Amino acid sequence: MAATGVTPMLLGPLSTTAHAALPDLPARAGGPEFPLVRGGSATDVFVDAADDPAVIRAAGDLQADVERVSGIRPRLIHTLPVLPEKATHLVLVGTIGASPVIDGLIAQGRLKVTQVKGSWEASVAQVIDRPLPGVDRALVIAGSDRRGTIYGIYDTSERIGVSPWYWWADVPVEHRDEVTVPTGPFTRHEPSVRFRGIFINDEQNLTTWSHRTQEPDKNIGPETYKHVFELLLRLKANYLWPAMHPYSDFFNKHRENPELAEHYGIVVGSSHPEALLRNGVHEWDPWAAEHLNADGSLPVYDYTVNPAVISDYWRARARQNAAYESSWTLGMRGLHDTALETKYATTIPEKVVVMNDIIADQRRILTEEVGQAAEPQIFIPYKEVLDLYNAGVQVPDDVTLIWPDDNHGNMRQLPNEAERRRAGGNGIYYHLSYWGRPKSYLWLDTTQLAKVWQELRRVYEHGADRMWIFNVGDVKSIETGLSFAMDVAWDVNRWGADDVEEFLVEWAGRQFGRRHGREIAAIRTEYYRLAAELRPEFIAAGLISVIHHGDEAGRRMAAYEQLLARARTLGAKLPEAYRDAYFELVEYPVHGAYLMNLKYYWADRNALARRQGRGAGANLFADLAEAAHATEAALTKRYNTEVAGGKWDGIVNPYPSQIPKAPGRPAVTRVARQETSGLGVASEGNETGTARPLSFFSGTRDRRFLDVFNTGFLAVSWTAEASHPWVRLSEPGGSLTDQTRVWVEIDWDRVPEGSYEATVTVSGADAGQRVDVPLRVRNDGERALRRRPGFVEAHGYVSIDAAHTDRRVARGGAHWRTVRGLGRRSGAVEAVPSTAAPITADFAARAPELRYRVRFSSTGTFPVTVFRLPSLDERGQRRVAVSLDDQPVTVLSGQAVATGNRGDAWARNVEDGVERLTATVTVTEPGEHELRLFMVDPAIAVDQIVIDTGGLPVSYLAPPESWHPVFNSGSRQE
């Protein structure tokens, strides 16, 4: 397989230090590589029996990984060879301060640990000659603490070709008879973020799968958590909020769960409604039933009504889990992710007092039951609790504040200067998957990695580096996003604004071989871009235009078709062993998203056909929509029943029964068959008829469509004829039963310079069946276009990708940068640093600026729309400013607050992935002008800018980019 390029991580001189969760191979140095298996014999792995049990367990995974690669299992030993017994090679695993062998090598100066000793979760791997009597050479893996050692072990597993996703995504392990690692040294420095973990949430599919395949008598139990814990450690994570919904077993129901977490070295905490590790969904009702009020009534989960019963409820769990490494959530919300209930505190100030009392009570419990080991303690100002925090809740200084996003990847607010000085520090709770308002996205991994990077970078710059928790839903389908999030959490500086896609190149190369890494990265990047336009889970009837801009929805489908073709082509090149992993990680997400969009595309075409009076064609579109839905169902069935031999039965379901779902089968309407025929024509830009002319411009070399259709079911003949020889038609006529799409293009080499009107005439066989389609054609000439700088107005608008600037001006220590892979096009521009002070006046002298040259042919006062990515700041504002030439500057204010509602501005923004901010500019004379965009608030990101000069139709997406001599010189619409 190595010859075909599928072997991961085996070639090339790379870095000898690791800050990131996916370390590079070190360069060969200091002699031949160290053998783990050679000549049919495996090198023993030693770990002191006195070391932490989690380290000993992980050493067993290294033992298993060597066997996965070679078929030969090394011995795991706990006593060193004694002379005259001799070991040519030995793997020495141990924790500094817990392994006498490791400590002895350090004391002798043989093992260099100055960069890791005393650090958090750091490690070093180094080959040492003659480290001990009777041992010729040893690979020493030493950690600063137990998890540092564990990560050093798993680094070694990755270096020999075992992916963290070998089990969860069926990434194959290539067989090799000889298994070696470079001599090192290889250093893993401590992470950027101390606690890095996941929240298994809205986990109905995971529960279904677990019950079917892992533990039929449980709904997510120890056997499933073993796999979760191992995955977290292989990803260099250390923290878990376990599954908590009604259809899952709560974590402490099975006492093996917290014991296993401790055995693996995983810190277990609980989510915002689960104070002190209590799962209210399952545990409160039985507790209340056993602790009735004096009058025999059931206590309610309201601290203003039953404080003593609730306090005892929390105390019991603190006592029960005191021996484990835990994270303790303070504060209170209602049962099962509902708002805080306070019958006797109705105002915000009254609720603040109650929350302060709750925290004081919980702190007292932890001091009495757990003692100094009760850390970290966290407070999560989620939803209504954020309002209380901002109103004055007093969180003790040593408690970590966990700041939530808006559930859609936009941080609601970040710590201010005073909060950054807190001893407990700050962290975040961030969604890669979400259930709830305004829409859910649980099915696929659809958040752009560049979006994740942008927000996490901003988070880190604001000092939130103590704890990062990512909501990952069912775990499956979020593999890529989770890998990236953990990579950034380990080393926030490893990836920059220009190279987020390089993570995908590296990551895909590790799963499928470096030969294929760049193509898979390109596929995933385009997949994320299309999801940034509209998540497949957010598709709805009538949302994306099927009549404007060359069929806006159709252009998306063409992009998806091309993407799917690329994915299938590459998949066919992979060895059979890689097909399951490729289907799970690449092909299914692309194909599933394509089909979700496709069925709604055909349903929208069906609805339009009904409005246009089509006959057989309307029914054809209905059939296509339902066929796409059936294909999607079959594809998911294949995932659940065939891939990996049916291993993932139940893990993937876009339509789970108990939680909000992806869009299902779209509604379609059929026309009753009638033995009639008739000719109909509808041209691009028109719901019905042909009144809006087809517009053509020599710069963008557009093509436009007209639909010729049958109003009945019997065949009808038609012809199409152009008024000028330079108008080209994809079809001249024929006979049709349903419909055909005729593409109209211009032979620009034959069109004289200037503006013209032309006509395409469609005629039927019967007299009187004639429809004229008007055309407007503008040829500026190649020389004139090349002489014109900037974007050129055409078709009644100017459309600009914000990253395509003619000039950028940095001011006051701030500037605009392009973040590649962010937004709906190839990249968006972001005002940085995120900690810069807002600029509210004297913009031309003080504010970072973007400048765009624009050549107008029209004059007047025109709307200009800035498409910005919907970041938030609930203690500030989200503003950007715009002007034309030296005209007065207009400040545009975006939505800064997440309401959590449906149908309002925030909901529209997160559903669309952009916020449209509109001002006006006045063009007093045609010719060249300069559009200027100024930073007002930092960390605002702009994706596109559109100026409507009188011909822009309403559509979901911005129109195709206008002609520009550098950025868009002669491209065709597809």
Coordinates of C-alpha atoms in Angstrom, one line a residue, residues 179-640:
V179 CA 7.7 -1.2 12.7
T180 CA 10.1 1.6 13.7
V181 CA 9.9 5.1 15.1
P182 CA 12.5 7.9 14.6
T183 CA 15.0 8.3 17.4
G184 CA 13.8 11.8 18.4
P185 CA 13.7 13.5 20.7
F186 CA 10.0 14.3 20.3
T187 CA 8.6 16.9 22.7
R188 CA 5.0 17.6 23.3
H189 CA 4.7 21.0 25.1
E190 CA 1.8 21.8 27.3
P191 CA -1.5 22.7 25.6
S192 CA -2.9 26.2 25.0
V193 CA -6.1 25.2 26.8
R194 CA -6.0 23.3 30.0
F195 CA -9.2 21.3 29.8
R196 CA -10.4 20.2 26.3
G197 CA -13.4 18.1 25.9
I198 CA -16.8 17.3 24.5
F199 CA -20.4 17.2 25.4
I200 CA -22.4 14.2 24.1
N201 CA -25.7 15.8 23.6
D202 CA -29.0 15.3 21.7
E203 CA -27.7 11.8 21.4
Q204 CA -30.7 9.8 20.3
N205 CA -28.9 8.2 17.4
L206 CA -25.9 7.3 19.6
T207 CA -28.3 5.8 22.1
T208 CA -30.0 3.8 19.4
W209 CA -26.7 2.5 18.1
S210 CA -25.3 1.8 21.6
H211 CA -28.4 -0.2 22.6
R212 CA -28.3 -2.2 19.3
T213 CA -24.6 -2.9 19.1
Q214 CA -22.8 -2.4 22.4
E215 CA -25.1 -3.1 25.4
P216 CA -28.6 -4.3 24.7
D217 CA -29.5 -3.9 28.4
K218 CA -28.4 -0.3 28.5
N219 CA -28.8 3.0 26.7
I220 CA -25.2 4.2 26.6
G221 CA -23.2 2.4 29.2
P222 CA -19.6 1.5 30.1
E223 CA -18.8 -0.4 26.9
T224 CA -19.7 2.7 24.9
Y225 CA -17.9 5.0 27.2
K226 CA -14.7 2.9 26.9
H227 CA -14.6 3.8 23.2
V228 CA -15.4 7.4 24.0
F229 CA -12.7 7.7 26.6
E230 CA -10.1 6.1 24.3
L231 CA -11.0 8.4 21.4
L232 CA -10.7 11.5 23.7
L233 CA -7.3 10.5 24.8
R234 CA -6.1 9.7 21.3
L235 CA -7.3 13.2 20.3
K236 CA -5.4 14.6 23.2
A237 CA -8.6 15.7 25.0
N238 CA -9.2 15.2 28.7
Y239 CA -12.7 16.2 29.6
L240 CA -16.3 15.0 29.1
W241 CA -19.8 16.1 29.7
P242 CA -21.6 12.7 29.3
A243 CA -25.0 12.0 27.6
M244 CA -27.9 13.4 29.6
H245 CA -31.2 13.2 27.7
P246 CA -34.3 11.2 28.7
Y247 CA -33.6 8.4 26.2
S248 CA -30.1 7.8 27.5
D249 CA -29.0 6.3 30.8
F250 CA -27.6 9.0 33.0
F251 CA -23.8 8.7 33.6
N252 CA -23.9 7.8 37.3
K253 CA -26.7 5.2 36.9
H254 CA -23.9 2.7 36.1
R255 CA -21.2 3.1 38.7
E256 CA -18.7 1.6 36.3
N257 CA -18.8 4.8 34.3
P258 CA -17.1 7.2 36.8
E259 CA -14.8 4.4 37.8
L260 CA -13.8 3.9 34.2
A261 CA -13.3 7.6 33.6
E262 CA -10.9 7.7 36.5
H263 CA -9.2 4.5 35.1
Y264 CA -8.7 6.2 31.7
G265 CA -7.7 9.6 33.1
I266 CA -10.8 11.5 31.9
V267 CA -12.1 14.4 33.9
V268 CA -15.9 14.2 34.0
G269 CA -18.1 17.3 34.4
S270 CA -21.7 18.1 33.7
S271 CA -23.6 20.6 31.5
H272 CA -25.2 23.9 32.4
P273 CA -28.5 22.4 33.8
E274 CA -26.7 19.6 35.7
A275 CA -25.3 21.2 38.9
L276 CA -22.8 19.2 40.9
L277 CA -22.9 16.2 38.5
R278 CA -26.6 15.7 39.0
N279 CA -28.8 14.7 36.0
G280 CA -32.1 16.3 36.7
V281 CA -33.9 14.5 33.9
H282 CA -33.5 11.1 35.5
E283 CA -32.5 11.8 39.1
W284 CA -34.7 14.5 40.5
D285 CA -38.1 12.8 40.4
P286 CA -36.9 9.6 42.3
W287 CA -35.1 11.9 44.8
A288 CA -38.2 14.0 45.3
A289 CA -40.3 10.9 45.8
E290 CA -38.0 9.8 48.6
H291 CA -37.9 13.2 50.3
L292 CA -41.5 14.4 50.5
N293 CA -42.5 17.7 52.1
A294 CA -44.0 17.7 55.5
D295 CA -47.4 17.7 54.0
G296 CA -46.7 14.7 51.9
S297 CA -46.3 16.7 48.6
L298 CA -43.5 16.3 46.1
P299 CA -40.8 18.9 46.4
V300 CA -40.3 21.0 43.3
Y301 CA -36.9 21.8 41.7
D302 CA -37.1 25.4 42.9
Y303 CA -34.5 26.7 45.3
T304 CA -36.8 29.4 46.6
V305 CA -39.3 26.7 47.6
N306 CA -37.2 23.6 48.6
P307 CA -33.7 24.7 49.3
A308 CA -32.9 22.0 51.9
V309 CA -34.1 19.1 49.8
I310 CA -32.2 20.4 46.7
S311 CA -29.1 21.0 48.8
D312 CA -29.1 17.4 50.1
Y313 CA -29.7 16.2 46.5
W314 CA -26.5 17.9 45.4
R315 CA -24.6 16.8 48.5
A316 CA -25.3 13.1 47.9
R317 CA -23.6 13.2 44.5
A318 CA -20.6 15.3 45.7
R319 CA -20.0 12.6 48.4
Q320 CA -20.5 9.8 45.9
N321 CA -18.0 11.1 43.3
A322 CA -15.5 12.8 45.7
A323 CA -12.8 10.2 44.9
Y324 CA -12.8 10.9 41.1
E325 CA -11.1 13.6 39.1
S326 CA -14.2 15.7 38.4
S327 CA -15.4 19.1 37.3
W328 CA -18.1 20.7 39.4
T329 CA -20.8 22.8 37.7
L330 CA -22.1 25.6 40.0
G331 CA -25.3 27.5 39.6
M332 CA -28.7 26.3 38.6
R333 CA -31.2 26.1 35.7
G334 CA -34.5 24.2 35.4
L335 CA -34.7 20.5 34.8
H336 CA -33.6 19.3 31.4
D337 CA -32.3 22.5 29.9
T338 CA -35.2 24.7 30.9
A339 CA -35.0 28.1 32.5
L340 CA -34.4 28.6 36.2
E341 CA -37.6 28.4 38.3
T342 CA -37.9 30.8 41.2
K343 CA -41.5 31.1 42.5
Y344 CA -40.5 33.6 45.2
A345 CA -38.1 35.6 43.1
T346 CA -39.8 37.3 40.2
T347 CA -37.5 40.2 39.3
I348 CA -34.0 40.0 37.9
P349 CA -32.4 41.5 41.1
E350 CA -34.3 39.0 43.2
K351 CA -33.1 36.1 41.0
V352 CA -29.6 37.4 41.3
V353 CA -29.8 37.1 45.1
V354 CA -31.1 33.6 44.8
M355 CA -28.3 32.5 42.4
N356 CA -25.7 34.0 44.8
D357 CA -27.3 31.9 47.6
I358 CA -27.2 28.8 45.4
I359 CA -23.5 29.2 44.6
A360 CA -22.6 29.8 48.2
D361 CA -24.5 26.6 49.2
Q362 CA -22.8 24.5 46.5
R363 CA -19.4 25.8 47.5
R364 CA -20.0 24.8 51.1
I365 CA -21.1 21.3 50.0
L366 CA -17.9 20.9 47.9
T367 CA -15.7 22.1 50.8
E368 CA -17.3 19.7 53.2
E369 CA -17.6 16.6 50.9
V370 CA -14.7 16.9 48.5
G371 CA -12.2 19.3 50.0
Q372 CA -9.3 20.8 48.0
A373 CA -9.8 18.2 45.2
A374 CA -13.0 20.0 44.2
E375 CA -11.6 21.6 41.2
P376 CA -12.1 22.8 38.6
Q377 CA -15.4 24.5 39.6
I378 CA -17.2 26.1 36.7
F379 CA -20.1 28.5 36.2
I380 CA -21.9 28.6 32.8
P381 CA -23.9 31.7 32.1
Y382 CA -26.1 30.0 29.4
K383 CA -29.3 31.5 28.1
E384 CA -31.2 33.2 30.9
V385 CA -28.3 32.7 33.4
L386 CA -26.2 35.1 31.2
D387 CA -28.7 37.8 31.9
L388 CA -28.5 37.1 35.7
Y389 CA -24.7 37.1 35.5
N390 CA -24.6 40.5 33.7
A391 CA -27.1 41.8 36.3
G392 CA -24.7 41.1 39.2
V393 CA -24.3 37.4 40.1
Q394 CA -21.1 37.1 42.2
V395 CA -19.1 34.1 41.0
P396 CA -16.1 33.4 43.3
D397 CA -12.7 34.3 41.8
D398 CA -11.4 30.8 41.7
V399 CA -14.4 29.5 39.7
T400 CA -13.9 29.2 35.9
L401 CA -16.4 31.2 33.9
I402 CA -17.6 29.1 30.9
W403 CA -18.8 31.5 28.1
P404 CA -21.4 30.0 25.7
D405 CA -21.9 30.6 22.1
D406 CA -25.3 31.3 20.6
N407 CA -25.6 27.5 19.7
H408 CA -24.7 28.4 16.1
G409 CA -20.9 29.0 16.5
N410 CA -21.0 32.7 17.4
M411 CA -19.7 33.6 20.9
R412 CA -22.2 35.7 22.7
Q413 CA -19.8 37.6 24.8
L414 CA -16.2 37.2 26.0
P415 CA -14.4 38.1 29.2
N416 CA -13.6 41.7 29.9
E417 CA -10.3 42.9 31.4
A418 CA -11.5 42.2 35.0
E419 CA -12.7 38.8 34.2
R420 CA -9.5 37.9 32.4
R421 CA -7.7 38.5 35.7
R422 CA -9.8 35.9 37.6
A423 CA -7.8 33.1 39.3
G424 CA -10.3 30.6 37.9
G425 CA -9.8 31.8 34.4
N426 CA -12.3 31.5 31.6
G427 CA -13.5 28.9 29.1
I428 CA -16.1 28.4 26.5
Y429 CA -19.0 26.0 25.6
Y430 CA -19.1 25.8 21.8
H431 CA -21.5 24.0 19.5
L432 CA -20.4 21.9 16.5
S433 CA -23.8 20.3 16.6
Y434 CA -27.1 21.7 18.0
W435 CA -30.7 20.9 18.8
G436 CA -33.1 23.8 19.2
R437 CA -34.1 27.2 18.0
P438 CA -34.3 28.5 15.4
K439 CA -33.2 25.3 13.6
S440 CA -31.1 22.3 14.5
Y441 CA -28.1 20.9 12.8
L442 CA -27.4 17.4 14.2
W443 CA -27.0 15.3 11.1
L444 CA -23.7 16.3 9.5
D445 CA -20.5 18.2 10.3
T446 CA -21.4 21.5 8.6
T447 CA -19.6 24.3 10.4
Q448 CA -16.8 25.7 8.4
L449 CA -13.4 25.0 10.0
A450 CA -12.4 28.6 9.2
K451 CA -15.4 29.8 11.1
V452 CA -14.4 27.6 14.1
W453 CA -10.8 28.8 13.8
Q454 CA -12.0 32.5 13.7
E455 CA -14.1 32.2 16.8
L456 CA -11.6 30.1 18.8
R457 CA -8.8 32.5 17.9
R458 CA -10.9 35.4 19.2
V459 CA -11.8 33.4 22.3
Y460 CA -8.1 32.8 23.1
E461 CA -7.1 36.4 22.4
H462 CA -9.7 37.3 25.1
G463 CA -8.1 35.1 27.7
A464 CA -10.6 32.2 27.6
D465 CA -8.0 29.4 27.8
R466 CA -8.9 27.3 30.9
M467 CA -11.6 25.0 29.4
W468 CA -13.1 24.4 26.0
I469 CA -16.1 22.2 25.7
F470 CA -17.5 21.3 22.3
N471 CA -21.0 20.0 21.7
V472 CA -20.6 17.1 19.3
G473 CA -24.0 15.5 19.3
D474 CA -23.7 11.8 18.6
V475 CA -19.9 11.9 18.0
K476 CA -20.3 10.3 14.6
S477 CA -20.4 12.6 11.6
I478 CA -18.5 15.3 13.6
E479 CA -15.1 13.6 13.2
T480 CA -13.4 16.3 11.1
G481 CA -14.7 19.2 13.1
L482 CA -13.9 17.6 16.4
S483 CA -10.3 16.7 15.3
F484 CA -9.8 20.3 14.2
A485 CA -11.2 21.8 17.4
M486 CA -8.9 19.6 19.5
D487 CA -6.0 20.5 17.4
V488 CA -6.6 24.2 17.9
A489 CA -7.2 23.6 21.6
W490 CA -3.8 22.0 22.0
D491 CA -1.9 24.7 20.0
V492 CA -4.0 27.7 19.1
N493 CA -1.1 29.2 17.1
R494 CA -0.5 26.2 14.8
W495 CA -3.0 27.3 12.2
G496 CA -3.3 30.8 10.8
A497 CA -5.8 32.8 8.7
D498 CA -4.2 31.6 5.5
D499 CA -3.8 27.9 6.2
V500 CA -6.8 26.4 7.9
E501 CA -7.2 24.1 4.8
E502 CA -3.7 22.8 5.5
F503 CA -5.1 21.1 8.6
L504 CA -7.4 19.2 6.3
V505 CA -4.6 18.3 4.0
E506 CA -2.6 16.9 6.9
W507 CA -5.6 15.3 8.6
A508 CA -6.9 13.6 5.5
G509 CA -3.4 12.5 4.6
R510 CA -3.1 10.8 8.0
Q511 CA -6.4 8.9 7.4
F512 CA -6.0 8.1 3.7
G513 CA -2.4 8.7 2.7
R514 CA -0.5 11.9 1.9
R515 CA -1.0 11.3 -1.8
H516 CA -4.7 12.0 -1.4
G517 CA -4.6 14.6 1.4
R518 CA -4.8 17.7 -0.8
E519 CA -7.7 16.5 -2.9
I520 CA -9.7 15.3 0.1
A521 CA -9.0 18.7 1.7
A522 CA -10.3 20.5 -1.4
I523 CA -13.5 18.4 -1.4
R524 CA -14.1 19.0 2.3
T525 CA -13.4 22.8 1.9
E526 CA -16.0 23.1 -0.9
Y527 CA -18.4 20.9 1.1
Y528 CA -18.1 23.4 4.0
R529 CA -18.4 26.4 1.7
L530 CA -21.7 25.1 0.3
A531 CA -22.9 24.5 3.9
A532 CA -21.9 28.0 4.7
E533 CA -24.3 29.2 2.0
L534 CA -27.0 27.1 3.6
R535 CA -26.6 24.1 5.9
P536 CA -28.3 21.1 4.4
E537 CA -30.4 20.8 7.6
F538 CA -31.7 24.3 7.0
I539 CA -33.1 23.8 3.5
A540 CA -36.7 24.8 3.0
A541 CA -39.2 25.1 0.2
G542 CA -38.9 28.3 -1.9
L543 CA -35.8 29.5 -0.1
I544 CA -33.2 29.6 -3.0
S545 CA -34.3 31.1 -6.3
V546 CA -34.8 28.8 -9.3
I547 CA -35.3 31.7 -11.7
H548 CA -32.6 34.4 -11.0
H549 CA -28.9 34.5 -11.6
G550 CA -28.8 31.6 -14.0
D551 CA -31.0 29.5 -11.7
E552 CA -29.4 30.2 -8.3
A553 CA -30.4 26.9 -6.8
G554 CA -29.4 25.1 -10.0
R555 CA -25.9 26.6 -9.8
R556 CA -25.7 25.2 -6.3
M557 CA -26.8 21.8 -7.5
A558 CA -24.2 21.9 -10.3
A559 CA -21.5 22.7 -7.7
Y560 CA -22.7 19.8 -5.5
E561 CA -22.7 17.5 -8.6
Q562 CA -19.2 18.4 -9.4
L563 CA -18.2 17.9 -5.8
L564 CA -19.8 14.5 -5.6
A565 CA -18.1 13.5 -8.8
R566 CA -14.8 14.4 -7.4
A567 CA -15.5 12.5 -4.2
R568 CA -16.5 9.4 -6.0
T569 CA -13.6 9.6 -8.4
L570 CA -11.1 9.7 -5.6
G571 CA -13.0 7.0 -3.6
A572 CA -12.6 4.7 -6.5
K573 CA -8.8 5.1 -6.4
L574 CA -8.5 4.0 -2.8
P575 CA -7.7 0.4 -1.8
E576 CA -10.7 -1.6 -0.7
A577 CA -9.6 -1.4 2.9
Y578 CA -10.1 2.3 2.9
R579 CA -13.6 2.4 1.4
D580 CA -15.6 2.3 4.6
A581 CA -13.6 5.0 6.3
Y582 CA -13.9 7.1 3.1
F583 CA -17.6 6.6 2.9
E584 CA -18.0 7.7 6.5
L585 CA -15.7 10.7 6.5
V586 CA -16.0 12.0 2.9
E587 CA -18.5 10.5 0.6
Y588 CA -21.6 10.2 2.8
P589 CA -21.5 13.9 4.0
V590 CA -21.1 15.1 0.4
H591 CA -23.7 12.8 -1.1
G592 CA -26.2 13.3 1.8
A593 CA -25.9 17.1 1.6
Y594 CA -26.3 16.9 -2.2
L595 CA -29.5 14.8 -1.9
M596 CA -31.0 17.0 0.8
N597 CA -30.6 20.0 -1.5
L598 CA -31.6 18.1 -4.6
K599 CA -35.0 17.0 -3.4
Y600 CA -35.9 20.5 -2.5
Y601 CA -34.6 21.8 -5.7
W602 CA -36.9 19.5 -7.7
A603 CA -39.7 20.3 -5.3
D604 CA -39.2 24.0 -6.0
R605 CA -39.1 23.4 -9.7
N606 CA -42.4 21.4 -9.3
A607 CA -44.0 24.3 -7.5
L608 CA -42.8 26.8 -10.1
A609 CA -44.0 24.5 -12.9
R610 CA -47.5 24.5 -11.4
R611 CA -47.5 28.3 -11.3
Q612 CA -46.4 28.4 -14.9
G613 CA -49.1 26.0 -16.0
R614 CA -46.9 23.1 -17.1
G615 CA -48.4 19.7 -17.6
A616 CA -46.2 16.6 -17.8
G617 CA -43.2 18.6 -16.7
A618 CA -44.7 19.4 -13.3
N619 CA -45.2 15.7 -12.6
L620 CA -41.6 14.9 -13.7
F621 CA -40.2 17.3 -11.2
A622 CA -42.4 15.7 -8.5
D623 CA -41.1 12.3 -9.4
L624 CA -37.5 13.6 -9.3
A625 CA -38.0 15.1 -5.8
E626 CA -39.4 11.9 -4.4
A627 CA -36.7 9.9 -6.1
A628 CA -34.0 12.0 -4.5
H629 CA -35.6 11.5 -1.1
A630 CA -35.7 7.7 -1.6
T631 CA -32.0 7.8 -2.7
E632 CA -31.1 9.7 0.4
A633 CA -32.9 7.1 2.6
A634 CA -31.1 4.3 0.8
L635 CA -27.8 6.0 1.3
T636 CA -28.4 6.3 5.0
K637 CA -29.5 2.7 5.2
R638 CA -26.3 1.7 3.6
Y639 CA -24.4 3.6 6.3
N640 CA -26.3 1.8 9.0

